[in-house]
XYZ file of C-alpha atoms in Angstrom:
555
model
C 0.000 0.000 0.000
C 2.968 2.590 0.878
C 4.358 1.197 -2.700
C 1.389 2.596 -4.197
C 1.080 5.689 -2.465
C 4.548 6.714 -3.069
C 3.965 5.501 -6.470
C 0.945 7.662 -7.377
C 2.743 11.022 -5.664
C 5.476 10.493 -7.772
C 3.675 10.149 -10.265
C 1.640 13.168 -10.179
C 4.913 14.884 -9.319
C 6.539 14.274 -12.699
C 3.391 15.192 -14.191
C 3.215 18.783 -12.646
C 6.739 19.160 -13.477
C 6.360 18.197 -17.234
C 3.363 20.611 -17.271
C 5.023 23.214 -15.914
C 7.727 22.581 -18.386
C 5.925 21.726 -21.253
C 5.185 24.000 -24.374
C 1.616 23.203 -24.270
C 1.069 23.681 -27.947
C 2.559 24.696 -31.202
C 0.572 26.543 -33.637
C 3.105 27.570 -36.702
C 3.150 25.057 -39.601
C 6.353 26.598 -39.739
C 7.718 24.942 -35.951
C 7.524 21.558 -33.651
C 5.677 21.072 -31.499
C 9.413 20.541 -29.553
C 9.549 24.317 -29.189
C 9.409 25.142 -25.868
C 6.684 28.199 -24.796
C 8.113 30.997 -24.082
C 6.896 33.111 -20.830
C 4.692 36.693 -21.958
C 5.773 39.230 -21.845
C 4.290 42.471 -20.930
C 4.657 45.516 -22.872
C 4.741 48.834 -21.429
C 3.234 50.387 -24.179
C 0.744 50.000 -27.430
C -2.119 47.848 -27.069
C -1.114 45.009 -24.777
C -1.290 47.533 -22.265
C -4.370 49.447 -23.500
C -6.755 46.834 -24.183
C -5.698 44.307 -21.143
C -4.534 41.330 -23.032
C -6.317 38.569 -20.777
C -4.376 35.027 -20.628
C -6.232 32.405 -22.345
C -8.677 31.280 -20.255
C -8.281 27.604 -21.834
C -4.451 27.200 -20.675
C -5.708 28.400 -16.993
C -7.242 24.656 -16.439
C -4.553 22.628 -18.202
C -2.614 21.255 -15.018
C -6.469 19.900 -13.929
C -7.170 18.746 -17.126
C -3.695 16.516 -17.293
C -4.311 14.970 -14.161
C -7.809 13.951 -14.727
C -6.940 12.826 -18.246
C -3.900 10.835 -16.739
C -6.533 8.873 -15.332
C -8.778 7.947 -18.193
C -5.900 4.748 -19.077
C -5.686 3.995 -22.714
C -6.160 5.815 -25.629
C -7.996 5.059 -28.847
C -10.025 2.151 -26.925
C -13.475 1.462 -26.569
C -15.017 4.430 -28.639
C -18.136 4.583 -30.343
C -20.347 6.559 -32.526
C -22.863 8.781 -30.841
C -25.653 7.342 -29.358
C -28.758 7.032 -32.142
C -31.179 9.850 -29.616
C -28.423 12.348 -30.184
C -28.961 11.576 -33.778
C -32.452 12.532 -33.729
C -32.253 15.710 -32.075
C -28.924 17.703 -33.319
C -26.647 16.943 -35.982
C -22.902 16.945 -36.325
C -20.308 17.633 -39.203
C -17.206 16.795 -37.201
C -17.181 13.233 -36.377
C -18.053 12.638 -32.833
C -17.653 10.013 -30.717
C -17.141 9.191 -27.276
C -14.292 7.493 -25.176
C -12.945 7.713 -21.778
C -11.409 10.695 -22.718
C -14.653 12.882 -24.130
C -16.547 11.517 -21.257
C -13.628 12.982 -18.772
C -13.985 16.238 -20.639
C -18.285 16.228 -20.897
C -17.928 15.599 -16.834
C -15.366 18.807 -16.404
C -17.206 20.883 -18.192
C -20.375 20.363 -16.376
C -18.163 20.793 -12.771
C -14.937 22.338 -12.139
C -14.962 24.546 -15.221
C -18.718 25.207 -15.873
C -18.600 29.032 -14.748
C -15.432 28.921 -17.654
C -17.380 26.829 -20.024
C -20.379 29.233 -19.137
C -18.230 32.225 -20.289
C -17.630 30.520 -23.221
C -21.130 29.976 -24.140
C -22.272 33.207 -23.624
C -19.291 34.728 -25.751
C -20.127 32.429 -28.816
C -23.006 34.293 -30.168
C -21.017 37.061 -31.307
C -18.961 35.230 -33.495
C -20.615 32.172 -34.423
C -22.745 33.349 -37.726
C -19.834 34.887 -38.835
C -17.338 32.199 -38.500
C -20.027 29.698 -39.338
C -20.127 32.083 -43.039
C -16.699 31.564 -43.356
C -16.760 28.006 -42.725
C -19.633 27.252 -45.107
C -17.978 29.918 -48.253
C -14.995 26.944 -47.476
C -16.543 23.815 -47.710
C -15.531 22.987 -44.310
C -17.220 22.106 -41.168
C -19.365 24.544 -39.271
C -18.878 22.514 -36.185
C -15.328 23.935 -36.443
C -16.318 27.100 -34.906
C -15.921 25.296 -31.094
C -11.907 25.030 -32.454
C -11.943 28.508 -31.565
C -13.890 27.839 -28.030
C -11.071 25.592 -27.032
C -8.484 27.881 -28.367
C -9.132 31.166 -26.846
C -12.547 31.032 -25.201
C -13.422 33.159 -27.689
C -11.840 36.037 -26.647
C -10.385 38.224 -29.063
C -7.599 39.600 -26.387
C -6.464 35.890 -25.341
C -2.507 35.903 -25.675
C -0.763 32.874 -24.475
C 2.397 31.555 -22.949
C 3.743 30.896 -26.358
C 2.861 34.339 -27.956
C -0.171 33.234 -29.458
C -2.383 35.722 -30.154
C -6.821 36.083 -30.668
C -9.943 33.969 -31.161
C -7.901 31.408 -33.089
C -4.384 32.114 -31.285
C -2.181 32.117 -34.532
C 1.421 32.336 -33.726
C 3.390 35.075 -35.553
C 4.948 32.740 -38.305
C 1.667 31.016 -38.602
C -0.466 34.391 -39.150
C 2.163 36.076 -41.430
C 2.189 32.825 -43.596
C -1.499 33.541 -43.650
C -1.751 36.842 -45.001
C -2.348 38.359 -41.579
C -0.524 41.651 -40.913
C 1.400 41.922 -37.725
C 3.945 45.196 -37.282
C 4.114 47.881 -34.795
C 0.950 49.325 -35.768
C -1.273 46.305 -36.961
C -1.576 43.103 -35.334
C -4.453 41.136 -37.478
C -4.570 38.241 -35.273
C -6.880 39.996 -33.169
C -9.009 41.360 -36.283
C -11.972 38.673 -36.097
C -13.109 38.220 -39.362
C -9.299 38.785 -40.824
C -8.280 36.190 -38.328
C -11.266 33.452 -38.868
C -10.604 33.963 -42.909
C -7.158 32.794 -42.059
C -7.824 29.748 -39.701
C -10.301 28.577 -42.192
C -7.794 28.596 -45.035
C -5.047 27.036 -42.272
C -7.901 23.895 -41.470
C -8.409 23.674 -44.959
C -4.921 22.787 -46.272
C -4.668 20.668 -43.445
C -7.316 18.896 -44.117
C -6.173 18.129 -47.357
C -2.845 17.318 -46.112
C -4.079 14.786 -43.617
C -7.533 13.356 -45.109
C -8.844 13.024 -41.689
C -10.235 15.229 -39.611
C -8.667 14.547 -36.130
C -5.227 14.465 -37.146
C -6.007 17.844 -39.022
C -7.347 19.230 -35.613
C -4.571 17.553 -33.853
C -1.952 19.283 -36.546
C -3.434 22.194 -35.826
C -2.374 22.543 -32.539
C 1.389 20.190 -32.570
C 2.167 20.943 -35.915
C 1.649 18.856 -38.963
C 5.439 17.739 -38.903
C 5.264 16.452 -35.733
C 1.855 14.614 -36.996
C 3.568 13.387 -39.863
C 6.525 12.121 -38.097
C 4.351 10.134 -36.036
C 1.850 8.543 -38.286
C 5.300 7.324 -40.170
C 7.313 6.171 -36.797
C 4.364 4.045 -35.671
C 2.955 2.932 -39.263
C -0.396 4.035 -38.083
C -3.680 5.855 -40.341
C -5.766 7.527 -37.049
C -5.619 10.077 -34.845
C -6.544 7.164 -32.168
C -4.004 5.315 -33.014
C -1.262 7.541 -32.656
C -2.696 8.713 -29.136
C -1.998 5.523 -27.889
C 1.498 5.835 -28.728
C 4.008 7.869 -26.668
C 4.712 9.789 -29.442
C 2.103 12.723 -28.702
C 2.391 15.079 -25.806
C -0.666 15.028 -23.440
C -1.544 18.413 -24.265
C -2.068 17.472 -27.673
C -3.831 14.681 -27.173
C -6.235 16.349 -25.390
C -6.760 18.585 -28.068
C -9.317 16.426 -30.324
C -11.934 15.180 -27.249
C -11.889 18.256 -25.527
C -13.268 19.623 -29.068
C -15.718 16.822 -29.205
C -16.700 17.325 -25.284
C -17.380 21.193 -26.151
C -18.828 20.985 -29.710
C -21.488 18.354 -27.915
C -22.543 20.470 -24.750
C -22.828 23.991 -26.696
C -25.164 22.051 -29.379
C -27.504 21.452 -26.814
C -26.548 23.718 -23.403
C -29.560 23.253 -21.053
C -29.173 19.074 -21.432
C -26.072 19.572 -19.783
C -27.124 22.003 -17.136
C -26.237 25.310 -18.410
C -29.150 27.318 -18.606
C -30.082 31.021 -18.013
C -26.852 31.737 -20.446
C -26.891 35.822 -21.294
C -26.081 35.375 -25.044
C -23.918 37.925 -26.733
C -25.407 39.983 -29.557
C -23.525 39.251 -32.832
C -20.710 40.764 -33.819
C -21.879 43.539 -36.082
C -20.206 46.857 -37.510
C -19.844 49.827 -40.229
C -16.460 51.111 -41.612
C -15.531 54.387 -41.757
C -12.033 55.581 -44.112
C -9.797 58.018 -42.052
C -6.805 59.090 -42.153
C -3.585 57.542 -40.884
C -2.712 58.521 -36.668
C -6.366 58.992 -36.028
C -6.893 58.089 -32.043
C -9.753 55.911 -31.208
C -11.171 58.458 -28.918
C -11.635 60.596 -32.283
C -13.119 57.481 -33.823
C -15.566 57.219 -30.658
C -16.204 60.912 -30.629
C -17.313 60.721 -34.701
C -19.386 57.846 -34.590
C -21.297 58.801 -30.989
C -19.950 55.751 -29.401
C -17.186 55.204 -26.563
C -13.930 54.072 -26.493
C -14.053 51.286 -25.155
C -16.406 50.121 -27.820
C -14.548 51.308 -30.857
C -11.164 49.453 -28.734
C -12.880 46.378 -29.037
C -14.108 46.569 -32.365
C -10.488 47.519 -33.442
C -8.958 45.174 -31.420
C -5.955 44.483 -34.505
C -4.776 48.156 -33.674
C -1.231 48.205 -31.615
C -0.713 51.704 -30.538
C -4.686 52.922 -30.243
C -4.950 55.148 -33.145
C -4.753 54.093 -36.956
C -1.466 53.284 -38.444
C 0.764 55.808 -39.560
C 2.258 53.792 -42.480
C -0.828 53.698 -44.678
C -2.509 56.462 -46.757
C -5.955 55.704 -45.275
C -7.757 52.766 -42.995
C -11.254 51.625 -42.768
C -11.500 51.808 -38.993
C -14.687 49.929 -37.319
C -17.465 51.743 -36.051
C -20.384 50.557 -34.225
C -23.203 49.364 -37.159
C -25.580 52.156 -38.068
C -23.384 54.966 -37.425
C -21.465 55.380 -40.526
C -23.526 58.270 -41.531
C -23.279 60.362 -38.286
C -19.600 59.317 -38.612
C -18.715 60.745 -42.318
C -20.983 63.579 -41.017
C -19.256 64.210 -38.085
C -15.649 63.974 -39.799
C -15.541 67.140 -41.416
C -16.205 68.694 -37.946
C -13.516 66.830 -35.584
C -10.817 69.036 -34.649
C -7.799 68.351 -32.553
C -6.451 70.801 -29.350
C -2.936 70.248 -28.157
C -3.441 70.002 -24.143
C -1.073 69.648 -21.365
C -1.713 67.382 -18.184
C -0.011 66.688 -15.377
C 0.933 63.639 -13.489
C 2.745 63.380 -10.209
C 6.056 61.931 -8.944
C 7.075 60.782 -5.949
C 10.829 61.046 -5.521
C 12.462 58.004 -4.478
C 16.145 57.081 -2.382
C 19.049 58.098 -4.995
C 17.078 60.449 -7.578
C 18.197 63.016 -9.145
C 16.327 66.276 -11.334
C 18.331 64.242 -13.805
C 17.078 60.883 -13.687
C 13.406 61.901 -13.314
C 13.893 64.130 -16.765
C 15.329 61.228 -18.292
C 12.454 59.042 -17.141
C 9.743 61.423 -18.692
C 11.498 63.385 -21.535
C 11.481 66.536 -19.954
C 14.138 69.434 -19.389
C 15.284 70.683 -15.871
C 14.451 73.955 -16.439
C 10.392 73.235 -17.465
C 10.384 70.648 -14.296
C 11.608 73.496 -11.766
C 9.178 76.017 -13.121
C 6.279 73.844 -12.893
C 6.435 73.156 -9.496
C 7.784 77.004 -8.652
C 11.185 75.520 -7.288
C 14.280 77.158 -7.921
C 17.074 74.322 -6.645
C 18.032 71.005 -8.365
C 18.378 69.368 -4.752
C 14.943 67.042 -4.590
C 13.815 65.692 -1.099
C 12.865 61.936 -1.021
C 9.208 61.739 -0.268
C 8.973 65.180 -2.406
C 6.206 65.055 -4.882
C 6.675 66.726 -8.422
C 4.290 67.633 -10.883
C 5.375 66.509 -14.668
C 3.928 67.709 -17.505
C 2.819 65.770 -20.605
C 1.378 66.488 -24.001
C -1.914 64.950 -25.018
C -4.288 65.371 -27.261
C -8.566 66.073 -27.289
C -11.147 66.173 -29.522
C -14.043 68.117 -30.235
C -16.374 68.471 -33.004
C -16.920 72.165 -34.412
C -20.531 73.469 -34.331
C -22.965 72.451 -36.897
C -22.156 75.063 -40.123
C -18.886 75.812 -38.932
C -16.053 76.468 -41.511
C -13.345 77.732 -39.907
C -11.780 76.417 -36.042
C -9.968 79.833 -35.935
C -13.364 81.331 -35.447
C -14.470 78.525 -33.160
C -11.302 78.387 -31.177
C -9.969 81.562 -30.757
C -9.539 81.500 -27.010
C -6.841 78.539 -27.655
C -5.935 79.982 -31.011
C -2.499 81.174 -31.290
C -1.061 82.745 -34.749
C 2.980 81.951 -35.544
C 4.260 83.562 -38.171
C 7.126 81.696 -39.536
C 10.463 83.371 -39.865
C 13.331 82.547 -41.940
C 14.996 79.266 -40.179
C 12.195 78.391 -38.928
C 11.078 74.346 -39.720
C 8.133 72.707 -38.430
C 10.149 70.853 -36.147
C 11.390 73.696 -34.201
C 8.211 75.279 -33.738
C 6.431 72.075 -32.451
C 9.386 71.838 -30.008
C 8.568 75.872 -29.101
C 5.027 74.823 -28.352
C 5.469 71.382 -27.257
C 3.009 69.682 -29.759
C 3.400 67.029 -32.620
C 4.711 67.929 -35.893
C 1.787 66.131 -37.132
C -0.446 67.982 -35.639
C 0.589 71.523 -36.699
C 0.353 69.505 -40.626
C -3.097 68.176 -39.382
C -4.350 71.793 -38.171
C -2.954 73.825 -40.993
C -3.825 71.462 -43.930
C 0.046 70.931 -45.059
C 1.575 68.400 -47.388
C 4.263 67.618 -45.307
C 6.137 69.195 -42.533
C 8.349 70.451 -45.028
C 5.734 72.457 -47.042
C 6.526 75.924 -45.348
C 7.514 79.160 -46.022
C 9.451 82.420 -44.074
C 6.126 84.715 -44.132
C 3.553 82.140 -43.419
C 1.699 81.971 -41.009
C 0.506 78.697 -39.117
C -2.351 78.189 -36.597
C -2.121 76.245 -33.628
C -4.249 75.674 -31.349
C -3.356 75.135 -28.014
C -5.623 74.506 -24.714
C -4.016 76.317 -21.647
C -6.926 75.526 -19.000
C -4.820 72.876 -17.497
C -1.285 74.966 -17.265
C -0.112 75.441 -13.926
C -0.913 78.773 -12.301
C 2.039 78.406 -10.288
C 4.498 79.531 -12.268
C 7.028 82.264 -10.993
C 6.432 86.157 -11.647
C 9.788 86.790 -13.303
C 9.291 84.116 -15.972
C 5.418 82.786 -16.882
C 4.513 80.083 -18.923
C 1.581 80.115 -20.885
C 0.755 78.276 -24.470
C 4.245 78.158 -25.421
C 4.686 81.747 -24.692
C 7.585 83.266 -22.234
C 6.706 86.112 -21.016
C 9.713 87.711 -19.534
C 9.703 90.403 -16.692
C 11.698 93.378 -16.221
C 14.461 91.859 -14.143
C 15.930 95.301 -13.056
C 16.157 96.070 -9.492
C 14.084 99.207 -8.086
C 17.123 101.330 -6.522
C 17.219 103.384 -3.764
C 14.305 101.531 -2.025
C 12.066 102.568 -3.933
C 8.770 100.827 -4.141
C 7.694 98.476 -7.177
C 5.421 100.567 -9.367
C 3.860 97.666 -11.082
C 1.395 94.497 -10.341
C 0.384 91.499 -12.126
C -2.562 91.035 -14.029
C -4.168 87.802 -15.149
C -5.760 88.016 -18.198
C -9.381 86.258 -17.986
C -11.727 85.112 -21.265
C -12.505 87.756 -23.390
C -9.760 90.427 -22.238
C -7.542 91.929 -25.053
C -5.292 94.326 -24.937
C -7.448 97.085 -25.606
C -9.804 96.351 -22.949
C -6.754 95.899 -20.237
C -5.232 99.361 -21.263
C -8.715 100.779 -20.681
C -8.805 99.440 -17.267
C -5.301 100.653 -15.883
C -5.310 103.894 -17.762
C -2.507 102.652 -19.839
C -2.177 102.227 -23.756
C -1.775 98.572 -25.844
C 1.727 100.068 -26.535
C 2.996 100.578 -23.164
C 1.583 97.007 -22.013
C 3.091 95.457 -24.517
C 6.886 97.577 -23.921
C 6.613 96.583 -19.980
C 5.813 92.610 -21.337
C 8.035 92.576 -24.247
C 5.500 91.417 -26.253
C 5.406 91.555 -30.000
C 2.115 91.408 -30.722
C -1.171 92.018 -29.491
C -1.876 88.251 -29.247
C -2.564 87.095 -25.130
C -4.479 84.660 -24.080
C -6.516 83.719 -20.562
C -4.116 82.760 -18.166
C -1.391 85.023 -18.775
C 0.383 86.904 -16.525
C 0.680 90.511 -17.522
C 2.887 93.081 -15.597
C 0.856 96.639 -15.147
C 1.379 99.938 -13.534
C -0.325 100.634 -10.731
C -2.859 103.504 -11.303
């Protein structure tokens, strides 16, 4: 009896270490399945961070799933058709049958993974008719839309251990050899219908490679050279067969009855015990052609949706805005909306903005390591946070300033944003050395955008004389900044830095300048003229905006 014991534990010892170990499963028809998995890794930018690339939820059971199916004994013995009632009622074009090893998996399902197999089931509505389209254009089994159930859950985010990636996790080789476009600004393994065209034509030429539909399936997941090698090794025809060889990892093996266990539960849910199932609506969507670097919260703005919507539905796009090495893209949009979207295109207009986000100062930094950390300069760090010394305190919170982007549609009839946003407008007039590229770096806003805003071919396309718009939201500058030097849209203000001799008393005050003020209207107020307000200021031009800091004599 000890014999056994200690025979069992170690048993199910080298078992958890070979999962552990193992590469679960191969997808490329370009690899083995002896390639080992490689850990995920998490990006810090891009979509993996943006759209919360969940693990796939059918790898989370696998350790439970080996150790039940360890117990099932023999493979490839004692199957048999379906039972003639099932016959009556639903009908199959996969073969089914059953065996220890679909009756372990029917059994799980309804148990220790019904609130997974549950999630699965309610996620299958929204791809189903589609895939079940694709399918049917092939020639192919429509029962093979539960490959993708057992594959990802159905979950267009699922990545995996080994880098696989969407509803039918393609590896990159696999989804490249495929047609599907993966780069830093398109990953088409998460695209559904791009994706499911591609698994259908991948199941296809397996099929036609293999003749049988198991060791197709099975391929599908090891690799068809590892099926290949096997079928020749042990002179066998079957999937069966081969299973009850050694020549198949576990995780394979498992591969073609947990299909069979799944494809026969979600035919007929509520025999099995999952009722009350909240279905998901079909996956259903207009296009809409924009231009390349449009952000999603544009798209979501355009087509009177939300962005977490218009995420979803572009789930293929890396960085969360459209690719910036294409002319145009046809970027989803909820269906319906496509008119209210090309409506609302002409109207969308970007603001540069500036936010803020705070650091807390840890043991051993310097001012120079947090600029290097954020991209900033010393000098725009100390005048944020109205310090003067490059000595930080740890425990010292800083404020750091960042460039973003918003959106907002013009009013209905509008034809010009100058008009519309004149309180952010601000004019530059472009001198002779002068490039786009230094004045984006004067305001702190994309060169794109000042192309974008002022219609331009290319950030070359300027001229000494011209003059560009920009417009620039200031609500969200600090209103800390120091007297002798403020900060406003790009602007530096400078103050008279001369000293008042002989004691005498400062003569002049600060004035901010609120919505609607010009210079006209401040020269009224302190008795002063636009010329003399804009000699104490050094100004140039008449051009001030709300938030400013303007230095005044005292009446």
């Amino acid at each position: 009896m000890i014999q056994t014991y200690y025979k069992t534990a170690l048993r199910l010892l080298i078992l958890a270490i070979a999962v552990s170990l193992s590469s679960c499963a191969d997808y490329s028809y370009l690899r083995s399945e002896r390639d080992a998995r490689a850990p995920a890794t998490t990006k810090r930018d891009g979509v993996e961070t943006d759209l919360q690339l969940v693990e796939i939820e059918p790898e989370i059971g696998l350790t439970e799933e080996l150790v039940e199916l360890s117990k099932t004994g023999n493979w490839g013995l004692d199957f048999s058709p379906v039972a003639t009632p099932h016959i009556e009622t639903v009908t199959y074009d996969f073969p089914v049958v059953y065996n220890k090893q679909v009756e372990m998996y029917l059994e799980l399902f309804q148990t220790k993974q019904k609130k997974t197999f549950a999630r699965w089931l309610s996620r299958s509505t929204a791809y189903k008719s589609m895939m079940e389209k694709e399918l049917a254009a092939a020639g192919l089994p429509l029962d093979l839309v539960y490959l993708s159930m057992i594959e990802s859950g159905y979950s267009q985010l699922a990545y995996s251990r080994a880098k696989a990636v969407g509803l039918w996790q393609f590896m990159k080789g696999t989804g490249k050899q495929y047609h599907l476009k993966i780069d830093t600004y398109v990953d088409e393994r998460r695209d559904a219908v791009k994706s499911t065209r591609a698994a259908v034509a991948y199941l296809g030429d397996l099929y036609k490679d293999f003749g049988d539909w198991y060791l197709a399936v099975a391929a599908y997941n090891a690799g068809p050279g590892k099926m290949r090698s096997g079928l020749r090794k042990h002179n066998v025809d079957n999937f069966w067969a081969l299973a009850s060889k050694k020549h198949l990892r576990l995780e394979t093996k498992r591969y073609v009855p947990k299909l069979i266990a799944a494809l026969i539960i979600a035919k007929e849910p509520e025999k099995y015990g999952f009722t009350n199932i909240v279905y998901q609506s079909p996956l259903d969507f207009d296009t809409i052609k924009v231009g390349p670097g449009m952000s999603l919260d544009a798209i979501a703005l355009i087509s009177n949706s939300n962005v977490k919507e218009i995420r979803l539905l572009n789930a293929e796009l890396q960085k969360n805005k459209t690719p910036l090495n294409v002319l145009s893209y046809r970027a989803k949009i909820p269906s319906t909306s496509a008119t209210i979207a090309s409506k609302n295109l002409s109207r969308l207009h970007s603001i540069a903005t500036t936010g803020y986000k705070s650091h807390k100062v840890r043991t051993g930094e310097t001012l120079t390591k947090v600029c290097r950390k954020y991209g900033v300069n010393k000098t725009t760090i100390l005048k944020v946070n109205n310090i003067n010394k490059s000595t930080l305190v740890v425990g010292q919170y800083l404020r750091i300033p960042f460039s973003s982007v918003s959106y907002q549609l013009l009013p209905e009839g509008s034809t010009s944003a100058m008009a519309t946003y004149k309180d952010s407008l601000i004019l530059h007039k472009i001198k002779p050395g002068d490039s786009v590229s230094k004045i984006a770096m004067k305001y702190n806003v994309p060169r794109q955008m000042i192309v974008e805003w002022n219609g331009l071919k290319s950030v070359h396309a300027i001229r000494a004389g011209q003059q560009l718009a920009l417009y620039i939201d200031n609500k969200n500058r600090s209103s800390k900044s120091q007297p002798s030097q403020t900060i406003t849209a790009g602007l530096t203000l400078k103050a008279d830095k001369k000293k008042i001799r002989g004691g005498q008393k400062n003569p002049f005050q600060w004035y901010n300048v609120k919505r609607g003020d010009s210079l006209w209207t401040i020269s009224r107020q302190f008795s002063a003229s636009p010329t003399d307000i804009k000699k104490w200021n050094n100004l140039k031009s008449n051009l001030i905006h709300p938030g400013n800091k303007l230095r005044l004599k005292k009446g």
